[in-house]
Amino acid sequence: GGPPAVDVLNSMGPINRPAEKPLRLPILKVREIEEVGTVVLGRVETGSVRAGIKIMFAPHGFVGEVRSVHKDGEKVSEGKAGDIVSVSLGDTVAKEDLRRGMVASPPTNDPAAAAETFVAQVVVLNHPGSIRAGYCPSLAIHTAQAPCEFEELIALIDRKTGKEAQAKPECAKTGEVVTVRVRPRDPLVVEAFATYPSLGRFAVRDHGRTVGVGVVKEVTKRPVPKARSSGGNEYFDS
C-alpha cells in the first residue's frame, strides 16, 4: 500500500536548518531543576539561542528570559541551528505553563503563532478507506501532536507533473496526493515548509498508524498573543 512514510519524507531531501532565520525551537521536554528553575530541552531548528535574550513560547505567548544554554552537558555561549540544547529560564516562566510541542521564537522578529488554518499537500500512504472533508486525524509535526480537521479537499495533484488533476475532489485514496485545508482542533504551531522546513512537514496518524505524510504550503496564523509572563498580568518590556 504505497511507499513507507519515511521514504516519502526522505525523498524531500535532508532538512535544511537555516541559521539566518529567526529562532524556532520546538520543546521536547520541560523540567524543573532545583536552584536553576525551569529548563526546556529541544532542537534549535532555525536561528540561534543565547543567554540574555527574551523568547516567547507559542501558541500561548508566555515570555521568558534565557539564563543559560547547555549542549551535551556543557555550558555554551550560543545554541545554533541543528543543536539539541537545554535552555534555562530561571523563574521567568513556570514549568506548568510550558509543555512539549510549544515553540520558542523571538517576541518581536517574526514570532511563531498558532495556526487558524493551513493549506497542505498530503500523500495518502495507507488508508483503509478514503479521506473526505471532515476527516479528523492526529497530525505529528515537529515535537507536537494534535487533532486536525481536513476542512476542505482543494484538489488532487498529478504525482508525475505536480499539477492539479482534479479540483474539489470528493475523496482521496491510498496513493493519491491531495491539497487540503486543515484546521487544528487544539492550538498548534506550524510553518510553511518553504520558510521553516522542519516545522512544515508532518505525519498523518490514525488509530496509531501513519496513513499519510504532508508538507505545509501556507498558514493563516492567529494573532500573536500579547506577551504573558507566568502567573501574573505584568508584561516584560520588549
CSV table of C-alpha atoms in Angstrom, one decimal:
chain,number,residue,atom,x,y,z
A,1,GLY,CA,0.0,0.0,0.0
A,2,GLY,CA,2.3,2.8,-1.2
A,3,PRO,CA,5.8,3.7,-0.2
A,4,PRO,CA,6.6,3.9,3.6
A,5,ALA,CA,6.3,7.4,5.1
A,6,VAL,CA,9.9,7.6,5.7
A,7,ASP,CA,10.8,7.1,2.1
A,8,VAL,CA,8.4,9.8,1.1
A,9,LEU,CA,9.8,12.2,3.6
A,10,ASN,CA,13.4,11.3,2.7
A,11,SER,CA,12.7,11.9,-0.9
A,12,MET,CA,12.0,15.5,0.1
A,13,GLY,CA,15.7,15.7,0.8
A,14,PRO,CA,17.5,16.4,4.1
A,15,ILE,CA,16.1,19.1,6.4
A,16,ASN,CA,17.6,22.5,5.8
A,17,ARG,CA,18.1,24.4,9.1
A,18,PRO,CA,18.9,28.0,8.1
A,19,ALA,CA,20.9,29.9,10.8
A,20,GLU,CA,20.0,33.3,9.4
A,21,LYS,CA,16.2,32.9,10.0
A,22,PRO,CA,14.6,33.9,13.3
A,23,LEU,CA,14.7,31.3,16.1
A,24,ARG,CA,12.4,28.3,16.1
A,25,LEU,CA,13.0,25.9,19.0
A,26,PRO,CA,10.2,23.3,19.5
A,27,ILE,CA,10.0,22.0,23.1
A,28,LEU,CA,10.8,18.3,23.5
A,29,LYS,CA,10.8,18.3,27.4
A,30,VAL,CA,10.3,20.7,30.2
A,31,ARG,CA,11.9,20.2,33.6
A,32,GLU,CA,12.3,22.0,36.9
A,33,ILE,CA,15.7,21.8,38.5
A,34,GLU,CA,16.4,23.0,42.0
A,35,GLU,CA,18.3,26.3,42.1
A,36,VAL,CA,18.2,26.5,38.3
A,37,GLY,CA,14.4,26.8,37.7
A,38,THR,CA,12.6,26.0,34.5
A,39,VAL,CA,14.6,24.2,31.8
A,40,VAL,CA,13.4,23.3,28.3
A,41,LEU,CA,15.1,20.8,26.1
A,42,GLY,CA,14.8,20.9,22.3
A,43,ARG,CA,16.5,21.2,18.9
A,44,VAL,CA,17.2,24.7,17.5
A,45,GLU,CA,15.6,24.3,14.1
A,46,THR,CA,16.5,27.8,12.8
A,47,GLY,CA,18.3,30.8,14.2
A,48,SER,CA,20.1,30.7,17.5
A,49,VAL,CA,19.6,31.0,21.2
A,50,ARG,CA,21.9,32.6,23.8
A,51,ALA,CA,21.8,33.9,27.4
A,52,GLY,CA,20.2,37.2,27.9
A,53,ILE,CA,17.6,37.1,25.1
A,54,LYS,CA,13.9,37.1,25.6
A,55,ILE,CA,11.9,34.2,23.9
A,56,MET,CA,8.2,33.7,23.5
A,57,PHE,CA,6.5,30.4,23.7
A,58,ALA,CA,3.8,29.9,21.1
A,59,PRO,CA,0.9,29.2,20.9
A,60,HIS,CA,0.2,30.7,24.4
A,61,GLY,CA,2.5,33.7,24.4
A,62,PHE,CA,4.5,33.2,27.6
A,63,VAL,CA,7.7,35.2,27.5
A,64,GLY,CA,10.9,34.2,29.4
A,65,GLU,CA,14.5,35.2,29.5
A,66,VAL,CA,17.3,32.8,28.7
A,67,ARG,CA,19.6,32.5,31.7
A,68,SER,CA,21.9,29.9,30.2
A,69,VAL,CA,22.3,27.4,27.3
A,70,HIS,CA,23.8,23.9,27.6
A,71,LYS,CA,24.7,21.5,24.9
A,72,ASP,CA,26.0,17.9,25.7
A,73,GLY,CA,26.1,18.9,29.4
A,74,GLU,CA,28.5,21.8,28.7
A,75,LYS,CA,27.5,25.5,29.1
A,76,VAL,CA,27.8,27.2,25.7
A,77,SER,CA,27.5,30.8,24.6
A,78,GLU,CA,25.1,30.0,21.9
A,79,GLY,CA,22.9,27.2,20.6
A,80,LYS,CA,22.9,27.1,16.8
A,81,ALA,CA,20.6,25.6,14.2
A,82,GLY,CA,20.8,21.8,14.5
A,83,ASP,CA,22.0,21.8,18.1
A,84,ILE,CA,20.0,19.9,20.8
A,85,VAL,CA,20.1,22.3,23.8
A,86,SER,CA,18.8,22.7,27.2
A,87,VAL,CA,17.8,26.3,27.9
A,88,SER,CA,17.5,27.5,31.4
A,89,LEU,CA,14.8,30.2,32.0
A,90,GLY,CA,15.3,30.6,35.8
A,91,ASP,CA,12.0,31.7,37.3
A,92,THR,CA,10.9,33.8,34.3
A,93,VAL,CA,8.4,31.1,33.1
A,94,ALA,CA,6.8,28.5,35.3
A,95,LYS,CA,7.2,24.8,34.3
A,96,GLU,CA,3.4,24.4,34.4
A,97,ASP,CA,3.0,27.0,31.6
A,98,LEU,CA,5.2,25.1,29.2
A,99,ARG,CA,4.8,21.7,27.5
A,100,ARG,CA,6.1,19.6,24.7
A,101,GLY,CA,5.1,20.9,21.2
A,102,MET,CA,5.3,24.6,22.1
A,103,VAL,CA,7.7,26.6,20.0
A,104,ALA,CA,10.1,29.2,21.3
A,105,SER,CA,10.7,32.2,19.0
A,106,PRO,CA,11.7,35.9,19.2
A,107,PRO,CA,8.8,38.0,20.6
A,108,THR,CA,9.5,40.8,18.0
A,109,ASN,CA,11.0,39.2,14.9
A,110,ASP,CA,8.5,37.0,13.1
A,111,PRO,CA,7.3,35.3,16.2
A,112,ALA,CA,5.7,31.9,16.0
A,113,ALA,CA,1.9,31.7,16.4
A,114,ALA,CA,-0.9,29.2,16.5
A,115,ALA,CA,-2.3,28.3,13.1
A,116,GLU,CA,-6.0,29.2,12.5
A,117,THR,CA,-5.9,27.0,9.3
A,118,PHE,CA,-3.3,25.9,6.9
A,119,VAL,CA,-3.1,24.5,3.3
A,120,ALA,CA,-1.0,21.4,2.9
A,121,GLN,CA,-0.2,18.8,0.3
A,122,VAL,CA,-0.7,15.3,1.7
A,123,VAL,CA,0.4,12.0,0.2
A,124,VAL,CA,-2.1,9.3,1.3
A,125,LEU,CA,0.1,6.3,2.0
A,126,ASN,CA,-2.0,3.7,3.6
A,127,HIS,CA,-5.7,4.5,4.4
A,128,PRO,CA,-8.2,1.6,4.6
A,129,GLY,CA,-11.0,3.7,3.1
A,130,SER,CA,-10.9,7.2,1.6
A,131,ILE,CA,-10.3,10.6,3.1
A,132,ARG,CA,-13.1,13.1,2.9
A,133,ALA,CA,-13.8,16.6,4.1
A,134,GLY,CA,-14.4,16.4,7.9
A,135,TYR,CA,-11.8,13.7,8.4
A,136,CYS,CA,-10.1,14.4,11.8
A,137,PRO,CA,-6.8,12.5,12.2
A,138,SER,CA,-3.9,13.4,14.5
A,139,LEU,CA,-1.0,15.3,12.9
A,140,ALA,CA,2.5,14.8,14.3
A,141,ILE,CA,4.6,17.8,13.4
A,142,HIS,CA,8.0,18.8,14.9
A,143,THR,CA,7.5,17.8,18.6
A,144,ALA,CA,3.7,18.4,18.7
A,145,GLN,CA,0.8,16.1,18.0
A,146,ALA,CA,-2.8,17.5,17.7
A,147,PRO,CA,-6.1,16.5,16.3
A,148,CYS,CA,-6.7,18.4,13.0
A,149,GLU,CA,-9.7,18.5,10.8
A,150,PHE,CA,-9.4,18.3,7.0
A,151,GLU,CA,-11.9,21.0,6.4
A,152,GLU,CA,-11.8,21.0,2.6
A,153,LEU,CA,-10.2,18.9,-0.1
A,154,ILE,CA,-9.0,21.5,-2.5
A,155,ALA,CA,-7.5,19.4,-5.4
A,156,LEU,CA,-6.0,16.1,-6.3
A,157,ILE,CA,-2.4,16.5,-7.7
A,158,ASP,CA,-0.9,14.5,-10.5
A,159,ARG,CA,2.1,12.8,-8.9
A,160,LYS,CA,4.2,12.9,-12.1
A,161,THR,CA,3.7,16.6,-13.1
A,162,GLY,CA,2.8,18.1,-9.7
A,163,LYS,CA,0.0,19.9,-11.4
A,164,GLU,CA,-3.7,20.0,-10.3
A,165,ALA,CA,-5.5,16.9,-11.7
A,166,GLN,CA,-9.0,17.5,-10.3
A,167,ALA,CA,-10.4,20.4,-8.3
A,168,LYS,CA,-12.6,19.8,-5.2
A,169,PRO,CA,-12.5,16.0,-5.2
A,170,GLU,CA,-15.0,14.2,-3.1
A,171,CYS,CA,-12.3,11.9,-1.6
A,172,ALA,CA,-8.7,10.9,-1.7
A,173,LYS,CA,-7.5,7.3,-1.6
A,174,THR,CA,-4.2,5.5,-0.9
A,175,GLY,CA,-1.5,6.5,-3.4
A,176,GLU,CA,-3.1,9.9,-4.2
A,177,VAL,CA,-1.7,13.3,-3.5
A,178,VAL,CA,-4.3,15.9,-2.3
A,179,THR,CA,-4.2,19.6,-1.4
A,180,VAL,CA,-6.2,20.1,1.8
A,181,ARG,CA,-7.2,23.0,4.1
A,182,VAL,CA,-6.6,21.9,7.6
A,183,ARG,CA,-8.0,23.3,10.9
A,184,PRO,CA,-6.2,22.3,14.1
A,185,ARG,CA,-8.6,21.4,16.9
A,186,ASP,CA,-6.0,22.2,19.6
A,187,PRO,CA,-3.6,25.2,19.5
A,188,LEU,CA,-0.8,24.1,17.2
A,189,VAL,CA,2.2,25.9,15.7
A,190,VAL,CA,3.0,25.1,12.1
A,191,GLU,CA,5.0,27.0,9.5
A,192,ALA,CA,5.2,26.9,5.7
A,193,PHE,CA,7.8,24.2,4.6
A,194,ALA,CA,9.4,26.8,2.3
A,195,THR,CA,10.1,29.1,5.2
A,196,TYR,CA,10.8,26.8,8.2
A,197,PRO,CA,11.3,23.3,6.8
A,198,SER,CA,11.2,21.3,10.0
A,199,LEU,CA,8.1,23.0,11.2
A,200,GLY,CA,6.4,22.4,7.8
A,201,ARG,CA,6.3,18.6,7.3
A,202,PHE,CA,4.1,16.2,9.2
A,203,ALA,CA,2.8,12.7,9.5
A,204,VAL,CA,-1.0,11.9,9.5
A,205,ARG,CA,-1.8,9.5,12.3
A,206,ASP,CA,-5.0,7.5,12.6
A,207,HIS,CA,-5.6,4.8,15.3
A,208,GLY,CA,-1.8,4.6,15.9
A,209,ARG,CA,-0.9,4.1,12.2
A,210,THR,CA,0.7,6.6,9.8
A,211,VAL,CA,-1.8,7.0,6.9
A,212,GLY,CA,-0.1,9.9,5.2
A,213,VAL,CA,2.6,12.5,5.2
A,214,GLY,CA,2.4,16.1,4.1
A,215,VAL,CA,4.0,19.4,3.7
A,216,VAL,CA,2.6,22.8,4.7
A,217,LYS,CA,2.2,25.2,1.8
A,218,GLU,CA,0.7,28.3,3.5
A,219,VAL,CA,-0.5,29.2,7.0
A,220,THR,CA,-3.2,31.5,8.2
A,221,LYS,CA,-1.9,32.4,11.7
A,222,ARG,CA,-3.9,33.6,14.7
A,223,PRO,CA,-2.8,37.0,16.1
A,224,VAL,CA,0.3,36.6,18.2
A,225,PRO,CA,-0.9,36.8,21.8
A,226,LYS,CA,0.1,39.7,24.0
A,227,ALA,CA,3.3,38.7,25.8
A,228,ARG,CA,2.3,37.0,29.0
A,229,SER,CA,4.6,36.4,32.0
A,230,SER,CA,3.9,33.4,34.1
A,231,GLY,CA,1.4,33.7,36.9
A,232,GLY,CA,0.6,37.4,36.6
A,233,ASN,CA,-0.5,40.3,34.4
A,234,GLU,CA,2.8,42.2,34.4
A,235,TYR,CA,4.4,42.3,31.0
A,236,PHE,CA,8.0,42.2,30.1
A,237,ASP,CA,9.4,45.3,28.4
A,238,SER,CA,10.3,44.2,25.0
